[in-house]
Coordinates of C-alpha atoms and ligand atoms in Angstrom, one line a residue:
M112 CA 4.5 -0.7 -6.5
A113 CA 1.6 -2.2 -8.3
G114 CA 3.5 -2.7 -11.6
E115 CA 6.2 -4.8 -9.9
P116 CA 7.8 -7.2 -10.4
Y117 CA 7.0 -6.9 -14.1
S118 CA 8.5 -3.4 -14.3
Y119 CA 10.5 -2.0 -11.3
Q120 CA 9.9 1.5 -10.2
D121 CA 12.9 2.4 -8.2
A122 CA 13.0 6.1 -8.9
S123 CA 16.4 5.7 -10.6
G124 CA 15.4 8.3 -13.2
E125 CA 14.4 10.9 -10.6
I126 CA 17.5 10.2 -8.6
A127 CA 19.7 10.7 -11.7
A128 CA 17.9 14.0 -12.4
M129 CA 18.3 15.2 -8.8
A130 CA 22.0 14.5 -9.1
I131 CA 22.2 17.3 -11.7
G132 CA 20.0 19.7 -9.6
A133 CA 16.4 18.8 -10.5
S134 CA 13.8 19.7 -8.0
L135 CA 11.0 17.5 -6.7
W136 CA 7.4 18.5 -6.7
G137 CA 4.1 17.4 -5.1
A138 CA 6.1 15.3 -2.6
Y139 CA 3.1 15.0 -0.2
N140 CA 1.2 13.2 -2.9
Q141 CA 3.5 10.2 -2.6
S142 CA 2.1 9.2 0.7
G143 CA -1.4 10.7 0.3
E144 CA -4.1 8.1 0.6
F145 CA -5.9 8.1 -2.8
G146 CA -8.1 5.1 -3.3
Q147 CA -8.3 1.6 -1.9
N148 CA -5.4 0.3 -4.0
V149 CA -3.0 2.4 -1.9
T150 CA -4.3 2.0 1.5
K151 CA -4.9 -1.7 1.8
P152 CA -3.3 -4.6 -0.1
G153 CA -5.6 -6.6 -2.3
R154 CA -3.8 -9.7 -1.4
I155 CA -1.9 -10.8 1.7
G156 CA 1.0 -13.2 2.2
C157 CA 2.9 -12.1 -0.9
Q158 CA 5.1 -9.2 -1.7
Y159 CA 3.2 -8.0 -4.7
G160 CA -0.4 -7.8 -3.5
Y161 CA -2.0 -5.5 -5.9
V162 CA -5.7 -6.2 -6.0
N163 CA -6.1 -6.6 -9.7
L164 CA -3.0 -8.6 -10.3
A165 CA -2.9 -12.2 -9.0
W166 CA 0.3 -13.6 -10.4
Q167 CA -0.3 -17.2 -11.5
P168 CA 2.4 -20.0 -11.5
T169 CA 2.0 -20.3 -15.3
S170 CA 3.2 -16.7 -15.7
R171 CA 6.8 -16.1 -16.9
I172 CA 7.0 -13.4 -14.1
F173 CA 6.0 -15.9 -11.4
P174 CA 9.6 -16.7 -10.4
L175 CA 9.9 -13.0 -9.5
A176 CA 6.4 -12.7 -7.9
R177 CA 6.8 -16.0 -6.0
A178 CA 3.2 -16.2 -4.7
I179 CA -0.4 -15.6 -5.7
G180 CA -1.4 -14.2 -2.4
L181 CA -4.6 -14.5 -0.4
R182 CA -7.7 -12.3 -1.0
V183 CA -9.3 -11.2 2.2
R184 CA -13.1 -11.4 1.9
D185 CA -13.9 -10.3 5.4
Y186 CA -11.5 -8.3 7.7
Q187 CA -13.3 -9.8 10.7
N188 CA -11.1 -12.8 10.0
A189 CA -7.8 -11.0 10.7
I190 CA -6.3 -8.3 12.7
L191 CA -3.6 -5.9 11.3
V192 CA -0.6 -5.1 13.4
N193 CA 2.4 -2.8 12.7
Q194 CA 6.0 -4.0 12.9
A195 CA 5.9 -3.6 16.7
G196 CA 3.0 -6.1 17.0
V197 CA 0.4 -3.4 17.8
R198 CA -3.0 -2.9 16.2
F199 CA -3.6 0.6 14.8
Y200 CA -6.9 0.6 12.9
D201 CA -10.4 -0.8 12.5
E202 CA -9.5 -3.5 10.0
T203 CA -12.9 -3.5 8.4
K204 CA -12.7 0.2 7.6
G205 CA -12.5 1.8 4.2
Q206 CA -10.2 4.7 3.4
Y207 CA -9.9 8.2 2.0
T208 CA -11.0 8.0 -1.6
A209 CA -11.9 11.6 -2.4
N210 CA -9.8 11.6 -5.6
N211 CA -12.3 9.7 -7.6
Y212 CA -15.2 11.0 -9.7
G213 CA -18.4 11.1 -7.7
D214 CA -16.7 10.9 -4.2
V215 CA -17.2 14.6 -3.4
K216 CA -20.9 15.2 -3.0
P217 CA -22.2 17.7 -3.8
Y218 CA -19.4 18.8 -6.2
T219 CA -19.5 22.3 -7.7
A220 CA -17.1 22.8 -10.5
G221 CA -14.5 25.4 -9.7
S222 CA -15.6 25.9 -6.1
Y223 CA -13.1 25.8 -3.2
L224 CA -16.1 24.8 -1.0
N225 CA -15.8 21.3 -2.4
A226 CA -13.1 20.8 0.2
A227 CA -15.7 20.9 2.9
N228 CA -17.2 17.7 1.4
L229 CA -14.1 15.7 1.5
K230 CA -14.6 12.6 3.8
Y231 CA -11.3 12.3 5.6
S232 CA -10.7 10.4 8.7
P233 CA -7.8 11.5 10.9
A234 CA -7.5 7.8 11.8
N235 CA -6.6 7.0 8.2
F236 CA -4.7 3.8 7.5
L237 CA -1.2 4.9 6.5
N238 CA -0.8 7.6 9.1
A239 CA -2.1 5.3 11.8
A240 CA 0.3 2.6 10.6
M241 CA 3.2 4.9 10.7
A242 CA 2.6 6.3 14.1
G243 CA 4.0 4.6 17.2
T244 CA 6.0 1.8 15.6
G245 CA 7.8 1.7 18.9
D246 CA 11.5 2.0 17.9
A247 CA 11.9 5.7 17.6
S248 CA 12.7 5.4 13.9
N249 CA 11.0 7.3 11.1
G250 CA 8.7 5.4 8.8
G251 CA 6.1 2.8 9.3
G252 CA 7.6 -0.6 8.4
P253 CA 5.6 -3.6 7.4
I254 CA 2.0 -4.4 8.3
W255 CA 1.1 -7.9 9.1
A256 CA -2.3 -9.6 9.1
I257 CA -2.5 -12.0 12.1
F258 CA -5.1 -14.8 12.1
D259 CA -5.7 -18.4 13.2
S260 CA -6.6 -21.7 11.6
E261 CA -10.3 -21.1 12.1
A262 CA -10.0 -17.9 10.0
V263 CA -8.2 -20.0 7.3
K264 CA -11.3 -22.3 7.2
R265 CA -13.8 -19.4 7.1
E266 CA -11.9 -17.7 4.2
E267 CA -11.2 -21.1 2.5
W268 CA -7.5 -20.1 2.1
T269 CA -4.7 -22.5 1.2
V270 CA -1.8 -21.4 3.3
T271 CA 1.0 -23.1 1.4
P272 CA 3.0 -22.1 -1.7
P273 CA 2.3 -21.1 -4.3
H274 CA -0.5 -19.2 -2.6
V275 CA 1.8 -17.7 0.1
D276 CA 5.4 -16.7 0.0
T277 CA 7.1 -18.6 2.8
A278 CA 10.6 -18.8 1.2
A279 CA 11.2 -15.0 0.9
G280 CA 9.6 -14.1 4.3
Y281 CA 6.2 -12.8 3.5
F282 CA 4.2 -15.5 5.3
F283 CA 4.8 -17.2 8.7
S284 CA 3.2 -19.6 11.1
G285 CA 3.6 -20.6 14.7
N286 CA 1.9 -22.9 17.2
T287 CA 1.8 -20.1 19.7
I288 CA 1.5 -16.3 19.3
A289 CA 5.0 -16.0 20.8
E290 CA 6.4 -18.5 18.3
L291 CA 4.7 -16.7 15.5
A292 CA 6.2 -13.3 16.5
G293 CA 9.6 -14.9 16.7
A294 CA 9.2 -16.4 13.3
I295 CA 8.7 -13.1 11.5
V296 CA 12.0 -12.4 9.7
N297 CA 11.8 -10.1 6.7
K298 CA 14.2 -7.6 5.3
Y299 CA 11.8 -4.7 5.9
Q300 CA 11.1 -5.7 9.5
R301 CA 13.8 -3.5 11.2
K302 CA 13.6 -5.1 14.6
P303 CA 12.1 -8.4 15.7
M304 CA 8.5 -8.2 16.6
P305 CA 8.3 -8.4 20.4
A306 CA 6.4 -11.6 21.3
S307 CA 4.9 -10.0 24.4
A308 CA 3.5 -7.1 22.4
L309 CA 1.8 -9.4 19.9
Q310 CA 0.5 -11.6 22.7
N311 CA -0.9 -8.5 24.5
T312 CA -2.5 -7.3 21.2
V313 CA -4.2 -10.7 20.6
T314 CA -5.3 -11.1 24.3
K315 CA -6.8 -7.6 24.2
Y316 CA -8.5 -8.3 20.9
N317 CA -10.0 -11.6 22.1
S318 CA -11.4 -9.7 25.1
Y319 CA -13.1 -7.3 22.7
V320 CA -14.8 -10.2 21.0
D321 CA -16.2 -11.2 24.4
E322 CA -17.3 -7.7 25.0
G323 CA -18.8 -7.3 21.5
R324 CA -17.0 -4.0 21.0
D325 CA -13.6 -2.6 20.2
P326 CA -12.9 0.3 22.5
E327 CA -9.6 1.1 20.9
F328 CA -10.5 1.5 17.2
G329 CA -14.2 0.9 17.0
K330 CA -14.2 -2.2 14.8
P331 CA -17.9 -3.1 14.6
G332 CA -18.7 -6.1 16.8
P333 CA -15.4 -7.9 16.6
K334 CA -16.6 -11.4 15.7
Y335 CA -13.8 -13.9 16.0
K336 CA -11.1 -14.6 18.5
V337 CA -7.5 -15.4 17.3
E338 CA -7.2 -18.5 19.5
T339 CA -6.9 -21.7 17.5
P340 CA -3.4 -22.8 16.4
P341 CA -1.6 -22.7 14.2
F342 CA -1.4 -18.9 14.0
Y343 CA -0.3 -17.0 10.9
A344 CA 1.3 -13.7 9.9
A345 CA 0.8 -12.6 6.4
W346 CA 2.5 -9.5 4.7
A347 CA -0.3 -6.9 4.5
T348 CA 1.6 -3.8 3.6
P349 CA -0.1 -1.3 1.2
V350 CA 0.7 -1.4 -2.5
I351 CA 1.4 2.0 -4.1
H352 CA -0.5 2.3 -7.3
D353 CA 0.4 5.7 -8.7
S354 CA 3.4 7.9 -8.2
R355 CA 2.1 11.5 -8.0
A356 CA 5.2 13.0 -6.6
G357 CA 8.2 13.4 -8.9
L358 CA 10.4 15.8 -10.7
R359 CA 9.3 19.4 -11.0
I360 CA 8.4 20.4 -14.6
N361 CA 7.0 23.4 -16.4
A362 CA 4.2 23.4 -19.0
E363 CA 6.8 22.4 -21.6
C364 CA 7.6 19.3 -19.6
Q365 CA 11.1 20.7 -19.0
V366 CA 12.6 19.8 -15.7
V367 CA 13.4 22.7 -13.4
D368 CA 15.8 23.1 -10.5
L369 CA 15.2 24.4 -7.0
N370 CA 15.3 28.0 -8.3
G371 CA 12.8 27.3 -10.9
M372 CA 15.4 27.5 -13.7
V373 CA 15.1 25.1 -16.6
I374 CA 17.8 22.3 -16.7
P375 CA 18.6 22.4 -20.5
G376 CA 17.9 19.2 -22.4
L377 CA 16.1 17.4 -19.5
Y378 CA 12.4 16.5 -20.0
C379 CA 10.0 14.5 -17.9
G380 CA 6.4 13.3 -18.0
G381 CA 4.1 10.6 -16.6
E382 CA 4.8 8.8 -13.4
S383 CA 8.2 10.5 -13.0
A384 CA 6.7 14.0 -13.0
G385 CA 5.3 15.5 -9.8
G386 CA 2.7 18.1 -9.0
F387 CA -0.1 16.7 -11.2
S388 CA -2.5 14.6 -9.2
L389 CA -4.1 12.6 -12.0
H390 CA -4.2 8.9 -12.2
G391 CA -3.1 6.9 -15.2
M392 CA -2.4 6.9 -18.9
A393 CA -3.9 10.3 -19.8
R394 CA -1.3 12.2 -18.0
C395 CA 1.5 10.0 -19.3
I396 CA 0.4 10.2 -22.9
V397 CA -0.2 14.0 -22.9
Q398 CA 3.0 14.8 -21.0
G399 CA 5.0 12.3 -23.0
R400 CA 3.9 13.9 -26.3
I401 CA 4.7 17.4 -25.0
A402 CA 8.1 16.3 -23.7
G403 CA 8.9 14.3 -26.8
S404 CA 8.0 17.1 -29.2
N405 CA 9.9 19.7 -27.3
A406 CA 13.0 17.5 -26.9
A407 CA 13.0 16.7 -30.7
R408 CA 12.6 20.4 -31.5
E409 CA 15.4 21.3 -29.2
A410 CA 17.6 18.5 -30.6
K411 CA 17.0 19.9 -34.1
G412 CA 18.0 23.3 -32.9
A413 CA 14.6 24.7 -33.9
Ligands
LIG590 C1 -1.4 -2.6 -12.4 C2 -1.7 -1.3 -13.0 C3 -2.9 -1.0 -13.6 C4 -3.1 0.2 -14.2 N1 -4.3 0.4 -14.8 C5 -4.6 1.6 -15.4 C6 -5.8 1.8 -16.1 O1 -6.7 1.0 -16.2 N2 -6.0 3.1 -16.7 C7 -5.0 4.0 -16.7 O2 -5.2 5.1 -17.3 N3 -3.8 3.8 -16.1 C8 -3.6 2.6 -15.4 N4 -2.4 2.4 -14.8 C9 -1.4 3.5 -14.7 C10 -0.6 3.6 -16.0 O3 -0.3 2.3 -16.5 C11 0.7 4.3 -15.7 O4 0.4 5.6 -15.2 C12 1.5 4.5 -17.0 O5 1.8 3.3 -17.6 C13 2.8 5.2 -16.6 O6 3.6 5.5 -17.8 P1 5.0 6.0 -17.7 O7 5.5 6.0 -19.1 O8 5.0 7.3 -17.0 O9 5.8 5.0 -16.8 P2 6.1 3.5 -17.0 O10 5.0 2.9 -17.9 O11 6.4 2.9 -15.6 O12 7.4 3.5 -17.9 C14 8.7 3.7 -17.3 C15 9.7 2.9 -18.1 O13 11.0 3.2 -17.7 C16 11.8 2.0 -17.5 N5 12.8 2.4 -16.5 C17 12.8 2.5 -15.2 N6 13.9 2.9 -14.7 C18 14.8 2.9 -15.7 C19 16.2 3.2 -15.8 N7 16.9 3.6 -14.8 N8 16.8 3.2 -17.1 C20 16.0 2.9 -18.2 N9 14.7 2.6 -18.1 C21 14.1 2.6 -16.9 C22 10.8 1.0 -17.0 O14 11.3 -0.3 -17.2 C23 9.5 1.4 -17.8 O15 9.5 0.7 -19.0 C24 -2.1 1.2 -14.2 C25 -0.9 0.9 -13.6 C26 -0.7 -0.3 -13.0 C27 0.6 -0.5 -12.3

């Protein structure tokens, strides 16, 4: 989550509420792709890669954040692979952003026909990353950016700490692609990345550079081969910015159970509440005020 490691968002409040019967709401929203901050990490090679938060070594939080991360200027300089070592996407591509003002054009207030103007690619990033991870398990696992030493020069990256997190397993290197695959050990990588799969991916991609086209995902004119050691793998898993799934509440911000019945004395608002797809402070402040006023009134027995 984007606020971590300053403030952890582990759903402990929601889990406690569910233990006494609370219902969830808007659960699809949790993995919906709303905006670039969700679909691509702003920084790679570090665990907390939110685009607008580059933790600096001078920060008190830095011992928790551990690395600044590398900003990718041009995704021609890296390929992205899933935990099985397989590409799944045109790395240069954008994402589904129809939740922002001005993205739906033309927009007619109150019209259901606006939906016809949503720009949505079935090959969107998260769904593509979660498909075919190769181990028959549910869920997508980590995404790794793979690149070579020439890409490091082009991007002018420094690939040592504190820029990358080698100690906790968010950045790896190897003199061969097979060695790189074998080096990837991270607590979220459920199974080792098969060296042959990563080698196959890189060999195919390099042939696309020769061909000048990417027949698999349509990356426009793949420019650079991944061929000059050392090779690198940098954590490039999306950062979740907002939590739009959460507990089901009514207009009084009372939490309700699976039957729609109010759970007495339990209120919720903001990021913990589901079913209200609005980014940011406005929702938190409004729902917080409603929940707080009602809770205070109830406590007073009014
Ligand atoms: C990097 C970043 C930038 C943002 N920028 C903007 C912006 O520009 N404009 C905007 O409108 N919104 C922005 N937002 C969104 C906005 O900050 C959040 O929506 C808002 O702060 C959420 O408020 P909240 O009270 O619901 O949750 P939080 O602010 O997350 O508060 C939850 C609190 O509960 C505590 N907590 C968690 N678990 C427990 C537990 N088990 N027991 C006790 N306490 C617990 C946490 O420590 C935290 O203090 C941004 C968010 C991030 C992460």
